[in-house]
Amino acid sequence: MTTVVRLDNVRKEYGDTTALAGVSLEVRSGEAVAVMGPSGCGKSTLLNMIAGLDRPTSGSVHVHDEDLGRLNETKLALFRRHRIGMIFQFFNLLDDLPALDNVALAAQLTGSRVDTARQRALELLDELGIADRRNVYPAALSGGERQRVAVARALMNRPGLLLADEPTGALDSRAGEQVMDLLLDLNQIGQTLVIVTHDERLATRCASRVVSLADGRVAGERALERA
Amino acid sequence: MSAVWRAARAGVRRRRVQTFVIGLVVLLSTTTIVVALALLAATSAPFERSFARQAGPHAIAVFDPAVVSPDQWAGLASPGVAAAAGPFSAVTLQPAERVGPGPRGPVTVVGRADPGGPVDRLDLWQGRWPAAPGEIVLNEPVHELFQDPGTITLDGTAYTIVGRAHALSGSADAWMTPAQVTALGPDAVQMLYRFTGDVSTTTAVEARLADATAGLPTGALEAAQPYQVVRDRIAADVAVYVPFLGSFGVLGLVVGIVIVGNVVSGAVVSGYRHIGILKALGFTPRQVVAVYLLMVSVPAAVGCLLGTAAGSFAAQPLLRDGFQGMGLDPGVGVDVWSLLAGLVGVPATVVLAALVPALRAHRLSAAEAISAGSAPRLGRATRVQHRLAGLRVPRAVSLGLGLPFARPGRTAFTVVAVLLGVTTVTFATGLTDTLVRVSAIEERSDGQVAVQPSNGLIRLTPDGVPPPAGPPVTTSRTDAEVSDLLRGLPSAARVAALYRLPVTAVGQTEALDVNFMRGDYATMGLADELTAGRWMAGPGETVVPSELMRERGLALGDRITLRLGGAQRDLTVVGTLMDGPNGPPGILADWAVLDGLDPGRVVPPHEVRYQVQLVDGGDVAAYVRAVQAADPGLDAWDTAQVSDMLLTLVGFSSTLALLLSAVAALGVFNTVMLNVRERRRDLGTLKSIGMTPRQVVTMVLASTLVVGVAGGVLGIPLGMLAHRVIMPATAGASQVALPAAVLSVWQLPTLVLLALAGVVIALLGALVPARGAARLTIASVLHNE
Ligand SMILES: Nc1ncnc2c1ncn2[C@@H]1O[C@H](COP(=O)(O)OP(=O)(O)OP(=O)(O)O)[C@@H](O)[C@H]1O
Ligand SMILES: [Mg+2]
């Protein structure tokens, strides 16, 4: 199995706060890794490092054999565009675009023509069971629907790595459940997954491995036997 | 209160850029407003104000010293007289023929002990008042040119010029000590009066003067000059500037107010989220309003103070150049009202602009305020975005194009700012172009080289050039020989001779000045001055300057019958000229008409002015030297010189165009900055899904493109309209009509460039915040929001 993500002794400091205090971690292709730990322990920061949303203070991050430290801002953007799909706790949809255009946007940024992009977006929404909501604006969607739109957007450019930061954190249990199933399905067809979560249930259901963080360090790791 | 103060201070600290922008915008706007108002104020009644400042006399009365004895003045306190100065003795002296600046013709010298007093307070702007015999002060408007004191010879006696003072009233040409004037044997006694009550008409002034001098022997009053004489002369000069300054003034005022309003209210609107948090913390609505007013007031106050100072500094040279030459004292500088507008009006605008959105925040609940803080979601904006999403342009561009619709009010204000900026630039460009064309036509029709044979008394040189050394010599050539000489010198292409002679015209009470012209005058460019009709086709026709047409009630097709000696000749008016040849306006006639009227007439060469145009690329300086070498009795000079008025007006318009463009660009800067701040979360999202820095910049710039194009498209016609209306109005004020060619200055390339001006103003303003947006660290945005 090839290594998709490799972190070597990554530190991240924000002024006096040390968010990550030397984290080393590997994620292999097809894995679903859950990152857990108390609030403020550095989970989101870790995810941001992998996504190239922020740069480590020291240490190195390799994703798909790219050393992110050597990429400039534009290259990083292109890297995210093609290699990474991200899902956030609060969805981060653009409020002035309907669901379909929110999803299509990810492809349009790469230069895809609008009809091609909308076509693929529609297919994804259909697969996620919300094709009928395509013309609805985020404000009028339920939380679960919004998160599914966000998942569709993240999958738009067929990323090798899907990163999710508390994807069920803002959802009620039923909607959370649906999103969980979705992620599980994705992983089962080979999608590599890193999920940050507080939710033990989400972790045990979706992940093949759980990494625990505490105070910016890896505190433990356990492999899970999945159903 | 201290909680409010602390919150405001924290707010200011946290938004350094915003605070700086508010300060800078207020500063620049205040500068513009103060300059604009100073200009407006200066054009409205500049004479009245200067005159009031000097306590100028409503009437200058001149008495015969032989008829009125000194003690007769004592009992003359008339109830209609508010103040009087005098009696001052006056004497008229003859100056030696002077070269260079200074009085020509008889000089009225008045004996006065001091320049102050209840009436006619002189502005002693250089040197000191005469204290001893042999000392003199000249009446001259403030002017840098008259720097060195020097001497002046009057009636054969040399006097030391110890100072220069200016009396707008023109009550004297020069002043000496009373004792000195008495010693010279005064030929008149002068009284200066200010009256109470109605002095609006010359009749009223004369009636009051009659009351005031009723007790004097008949025949004592030799002459009287009501102040209206001077006023009307100056008013005509100032009128030229009024349309320009007025339009620039209004533009400056409006742009200043629009931008300040936009920036300040934008600051408050973008602070709604913060307001919500303050409310959640337990601030009362009133305290929240206070916090926001304080936050904008601090930078605004600094901006106002500095801007008022900068404005009055900037206005000074403009006003000085524009008005001092006309004899209006530098007191027409920035007036109290303009300063008050800067110091009180601008802060009031700021408070008002902040108050409206702050009061809205007052009503918002904490939760509403927090959600109103991010960009609003409007039905219209989303519809626009949806339509744009389908456009076949890069997605970053279509996203950007939709941004302005999310904040229509803010966008509208920004468009107005850019629009007015473009209007100003357009107008200023057109104005400059027209003025340059006018002066090019005039220069061409004056020939490139002017030649004037000396009369043996004085030598002629263009303004500001010292005359050649040595006594003037007269030429031994006749008029015709001078023409031949000029024609024969190398590089001469066209030579014309011009002889001005007042000629009686049948049906006209005053003689008409006729410019008899000979040689190549028809092809030297005067025809470009035609504003109506056509050029002369033969000696039976004439073209007339527009001013003269109006003054003498002439119309195209009219016949003018000139009478000289016993002969008479008819001329038909076939065309109107902008202003004709140099000098007082006169009709144009071929020299053949003069020969017909007075065949034996010998015209002395020194009464003729010759104009020469050179072949393409001819060396003007070399030609001038050649003329002087060939005949030292001929004064020749290069006619090319930029007129003061041209420089002043171009200076005015460029300064304001620049200021307004800067203010407009700052307005755009601010708008984009606020938009970016409100859209930080969206930006973070977009970047997280792979928007490159370049795409971010493209998106933000595209959002201002809408503003720039809208401003450009609307601003250009407005500027063209202003040019269309204002140029002829200005010309009309100075009694001339303009040829159509100088008004049609708009060509496609210019218009395209101007349209780009709007875009450039907008893009310049947007560049910095756009790059800021591109550099936002996504992690921290998403972490904080
Ligand atoms: N952009 C930032 N600027 C300053 N400090 C930050 C930033 N991002 C994170 N931190 C700090 O770094 C530490 C780790 O933050 P992080 O968001 O990674 O925690 P987390 O494990 O995701 O917590 P939570 O479960 O609450 O989301 C925290 O102390 C946080 O305040
Ligand atoms: Mg987190």
Short mmCIF file of C-alpha atoms in Angstrom, two decimals, chain B residues 39-259:
data_model
loop_
_atom_site.label_atom_id
_atom_site.label_comp_id
_atom_site.label_asym_id
_atom_site.label_seq_id
_atom_site.Cartn_x
_atom_site.Cartn_y
_atom_site.Cartn_z
CA LEU B 39 -12.67 78.60 -5.11
CA LEU B 40 -16.44 78.95 -5.06
CA ALA B 41 -16.23 81.68 -2.48
CA ALA B 42 -13.51 83.42 -4.40
CA THR B 43 -15.61 83.56 -7.54
CA SER B 44 -18.62 84.92 -5.75
CA ALA B 45 -18.11 88.60 -5.24
CA PRO B 46 -14.33 88.64 -4.91
CA PHE B 47 -14.37 92.35 -5.51
CA GLU B 48 -16.92 93.02 -2.81
CA ARG B 49 -14.88 91.16 -0.27
CA SER B 50 -11.56 92.67 -1.16
CA PHE B 51 -13.21 96.03 -1.33
CA ALA B 52 -14.83 95.61 2.06
CA ARG B 53 -11.56 94.47 3.55
CA GLN B 54 -9.84 97.59 2.31
CA ALA B 55 -12.84 99.73 3.35
CA GLY B 56 -12.80 100.95 -0.22
CA PRO B 57 -14.39 104.31 -0.92
CA HIS B 58 -17.84 104.30 -2.52
CA ALA B 59 -16.86 107.52 -4.20
CA ILE B 60 -13.60 109.24 -4.94
CA ALA B 61 -14.23 112.96 -5.18
CA VAL B 62 -11.69 115.33 -6.66
CA PHE B 63 -11.93 119.03 -5.80
CA ASP B 64 -10.32 122.16 -7.10
CA PRO B 65 -7.93 123.34 -4.38
CA ALA B 66 -8.35 126.92 -5.55
CA VAL B 67 -12.08 126.88 -4.81
CA VAL B 68 -12.22 124.98 -1.53
CA SER B 69 -10.20 126.18 1.39
CA PRO B 70 -8.90 123.68 3.95
CA ASP B 71 -11.17 124.89 6.78
CA GLN B 72 -14.30 124.32 4.71
CA TRP B 73 -13.95 120.55 5.17
CA ALA B 74 -14.48 120.76 8.90
CA GLY B 75 -18.23 121.37 8.93
CA LEU B 76 -18.96 118.71 6.38
CA ALA B 77 -20.24 115.87 8.58
CA SER B 78 -23.17 114.71 6.48
CA PRO B 79 -25.52 112.11 7.94
CA GLY B 80 -25.20 109.92 4.82
CA VAL B 81 -21.44 109.61 5.18
CA ALA B 82 -20.34 106.54 7.13
CA ALA B 83 -16.68 107.40 6.95
CA ALA B 84 -14.49 109.77 5.04
CA ALA B 85 -10.78 110.11 4.45
CA GLY B 86 -9.00 113.22 3.30
CA PRO B 87 -8.61 115.86 2.22
CA PHE B 88 -5.53 114.51 0.49
CA SER B 89 -3.56 116.71 -1.86
CA ALA B 90 -2.88 115.25 -5.26
CA VAL B 91 -0.56 116.15 -8.07
CA THR B 92 -0.29 114.76 -11.58
CA LEU B 93 3.25 114.10 -12.75
CA GLN B 94 4.67 112.96 -16.07
CA PRO B 95 6.91 109.90 -15.99
CA ALA B 96 9.99 109.64 -18.16
CA GLU B 97 9.56 107.13 -20.95
CA ARG B 98 10.10 103.92 -19.12
CA VAL B 99 11.20 100.59 -20.23
CA GLY B 100 9.96 97.53 -18.43
CA PRO B 101 7.10 97.44 -16.00
CA GLY B 102 5.70 100.51 -14.28
CA PRO B 103 3.28 103.30 -15.00
CA ARG B 104 3.09 104.77 -18.49
CA GLY B 105 1.24 107.99 -19.00
CA PRO B 106 0.51 110.59 -16.33
CA VAL B 107 0.83 109.51 -12.71
CA THR B 108 -1.51 110.78 -10.01
CA VAL B 109 0.44 111.11 -6.78
CA VAL B 110 -1.50 111.55 -3.54
CA GLY B 111 -0.03 112.81 -0.30
CA ARG B 112 -0.95 110.52 2.56
CA ALA B 113 0.63 110.24 5.97
CA ASP B 114 -0.20 106.57 6.40
CA PRO B 115 -1.74 103.68 4.47
CA GLY B 116 -4.48 103.00 7.05
CA GLY B 117 -7.47 105.07 8.08
CA PRO B 118 -11.25 104.70 8.06
CA VAL B 119 -11.50 104.55 4.27
CA ASP B 120 -9.22 103.09 1.59
CA ARG B 121 -6.99 101.05 3.87
CA LEU B 122 -4.13 100.22 1.59
CA ASP B 123 -2.48 96.88 1.45
CA LEU B 124 1.19 97.79 1.84
CA TRP B 125 2.55 94.48 0.60
CA GLN B 126 6.14 95.44 0.02
CA GLY B 127 8.55 97.79 1.76
CA ARG B 128 7.33 100.68 3.91
CA TRP B 129 5.38 103.89 3.75
CA PRO B 130 7.21 107.07 2.55
CA ALA B 131 8.62 109.02 5.45
CA ALA B 132 10.82 111.62 3.80
CA PRO B 133 10.90 113.74 0.66
CA GLY B 134 12.12 111.83 -2.38
CA GLU B 135 10.38 108.64 -1.34
CA ILE B 136 7.42 107.13 -3.15
CA VAL B 137 5.12 104.10 -2.90
CA LEU B 138 3.52 102.75 -6.05
CA ASN B 139 0.00 101.37 -6.37
CA GLU B 140 0.44 97.90 -7.75
CA PRO B 141 -1.30 94.60 -7.20
CA VAL B 142 0.70 91.95 -5.37
CA HIS B 143 3.03 90.40 -7.87
CA GLU B 144 6.27 88.51 -7.50
CA LEU B 145 7.67 90.23 -10.57
CA PHE B 146 8.14 93.63 -8.95
CA GLN B 147 10.83 92.56 -6.59
CA ASP B 148 13.48 95.23 -6.45
CA PRO B 149 12.57 98.69 -5.17
CA GLY B 150 14.44 100.88 -7.70
CA THR B 151 13.61 104.43 -8.61
CA ILE B 152 11.09 106.22 -10.77
CA THR B 153 11.57 109.52 -12.59
CA LEU B 154 8.59 111.87 -12.54
CA ASP B 155 8.70 115.35 -14.06
CA GLY B 156 12.46 114.99 -14.28
CA THR B 157 12.99 114.15 -10.61
CA ALA B 158 14.06 110.69 -9.49
CA TYR B 159 12.17 109.23 -6.53
CA THR B 160 13.15 106.20 -4.50
CA ILE B 161 10.49 103.51 -4.51
CA VAL B 162 10.39 102.52 -0.84
CA GLY B 163 7.37 100.27 -1.07
CA ARG B 164 4.44 98.98 -3.03
CA ALA B 165 0.86 99.12 -1.89
CA HIS B 166 -2.39 98.22 -3.48
CA ALA B 167 -5.61 100.18 -3.47
CA LEU B 168 -8.38 98.33 -5.24
CA SER B 169 -10.22 101.64 -5.57
CA GLY B 170 -7.45 103.04 -7.74
CA SER B 171 -7.56 106.24 -5.69
CA ALA B 172 -3.97 107.00 -6.67
CA ASP B 173 -1.16 105.69 -8.85
CA ALA B 174 1.43 106.48 -6.19
CA TRP B 175 1.73 108.02 -2.75
CA MET B 176 4.21 110.40 -1.12
CA THR B 177 4.28 112.24 2.18
CA PRO B 178 1.72 115.09 2.36
CA ALA B 179 4.55 117.60 2.75
CA GLN B 180 6.20 116.43 -0.45
CA VAL B 181 2.96 116.73 -2.45
CA THR B 182 2.33 120.20 -1.01
CA ALA B 183 5.84 121.15 -2.07
CA LEU B 184 5.17 119.94 -5.59
CA GLY B 185 2.14 122.23 -5.84
CA PRO B 186 -1.02 120.08 -5.76
CA ASP B 187 -3.47 120.44 -8.59
CA ALA B 188 -6.34 118.64 -6.87
CA VAL B 189 -7.72 117.68 -3.48
CA GLN B 190 -9.12 114.23 -2.96
CA MET B 191 -11.84 113.07 -0.59
CA LEU B 192 -12.72 109.41 -0.16
CA TYR B 193 -16.21 108.55 1.08
CA ARG B 194 -18.02 105.53 2.37
CA PHE B 195 -21.76 106.04 2.57
CA THR B 196 -24.49 104.48 4.63
CA GLY B 197 -27.65 103.17 3.02
CA ASP B 198 -28.15 102.31 -0.60
CA VAL B 199 -25.02 102.47 -2.77
CA SER B 200 -26.05 99.83 -5.26
CA THR B 201 -26.20 102.05 -8.32
CA THR B 202 -24.04 104.84 -9.65
CA THR B 203 -27.03 107.16 -9.41
CA ALA B 204 -27.42 106.38 -5.72
CA VAL B 205 -23.72 106.97 -5.11
CA GLU B 206 -23.81 110.23 -7.01
CA ALA B 207 -26.86 111.38 -5.06
CA ARG B 208 -25.11 110.66 -1.79
CA LEU B 209 -21.98 112.41 -2.96
CA ALA B 210 -24.08 115.43 -3.91
CA ASP B 211 -25.52 115.46 -0.33
CA ALA B 212 -22.06 115.17 1.16
CA THR B 213 -20.63 118.04 -0.85
CA ALA B 214 -23.71 120.24 -0.72
CA GLY B 215 -22.03 122.75 1.57
CA LEU B 216 -19.16 123.44 -0.80
CA PRO B 217 -19.00 126.26 -3.32
CA THR B 218 -20.32 125.43 -6.77
CA GLY B 219 -17.68 124.25 -9.15
CA ALA B 220 -15.57 122.86 -6.32
CA LEU B 221 -16.21 119.23 -7.31
CA GLU B 222 -14.13 118.61 -10.39
CA ALA B 223 -14.59 114.89 -10.86
CA ALA B 224 -16.03 111.89 -9.05
CA GLN B 225 -15.65 108.20 -9.55
CA PRO B 226 -18.20 105.80 -8.07
CA TYR B 227 -16.77 102.43 -7.06
CA GLN B 228 -18.89 100.65 -9.67
CA VAL B 229 -16.39 101.64 -12.36
CA VAL B 230 -13.64 99.56 -10.82
CA ARG B 231 -16.05 96.84 -9.75
CA ASP B 232 -17.38 96.25 -13.24
CA ARG B 233 -13.94 96.06 -14.75
CA ILE B 234 -12.83 93.45 -12.24
CA ALA B 235 -16.11 91.57 -12.41
CA ALA B 236 -15.58 91.02 -16.12
CA ASP B 237 -12.11 89.59 -15.47
CA VAL B 238 -13.31 87.31 -12.70
CA ALA B 239 -16.31 86.14 -14.70
CA VAL B 240 -13.98 84.12 -16.88
CA TYR B 241 -13.10 81.92 -13.95
CA VAL B 242 -16.54 81.49 -12.48
CA PRO B 243 -17.84 78.62 -14.62
CA PHE B 244 -14.62 76.64 -14.20
CA LEU B 245 -14.18 77.12 -10.54
CA GLY B 246 -17.85 76.73 -9.94
CA SER B 247 -18.03 73.39 -11.66
CA PHE B 248 -14.85 72.10 -10.09
CA GLY B 249 -15.97 73.40 -6.75
CA VAL B 250 -19.30 71.61 -6.92
CA LEU B 251 -17.65 68.41 -8.13
CA GLY B 252 -15.13 68.51 -5.32
CA LEU B 253 -17.80 69.14 -2.75
CA VAL B 254 -20.04 66.32 -3.91
CA VAL B 255 -17.24 63.79 -4.25
CA GLY B 256 -15.87 64.70 -0.84
CA ILE B 257 -19.21 64.24 0.84
CA VAL B 258 -20.06 61.04 -1.04
CA ILE B 259 -16.76 59.41 -0.16
#
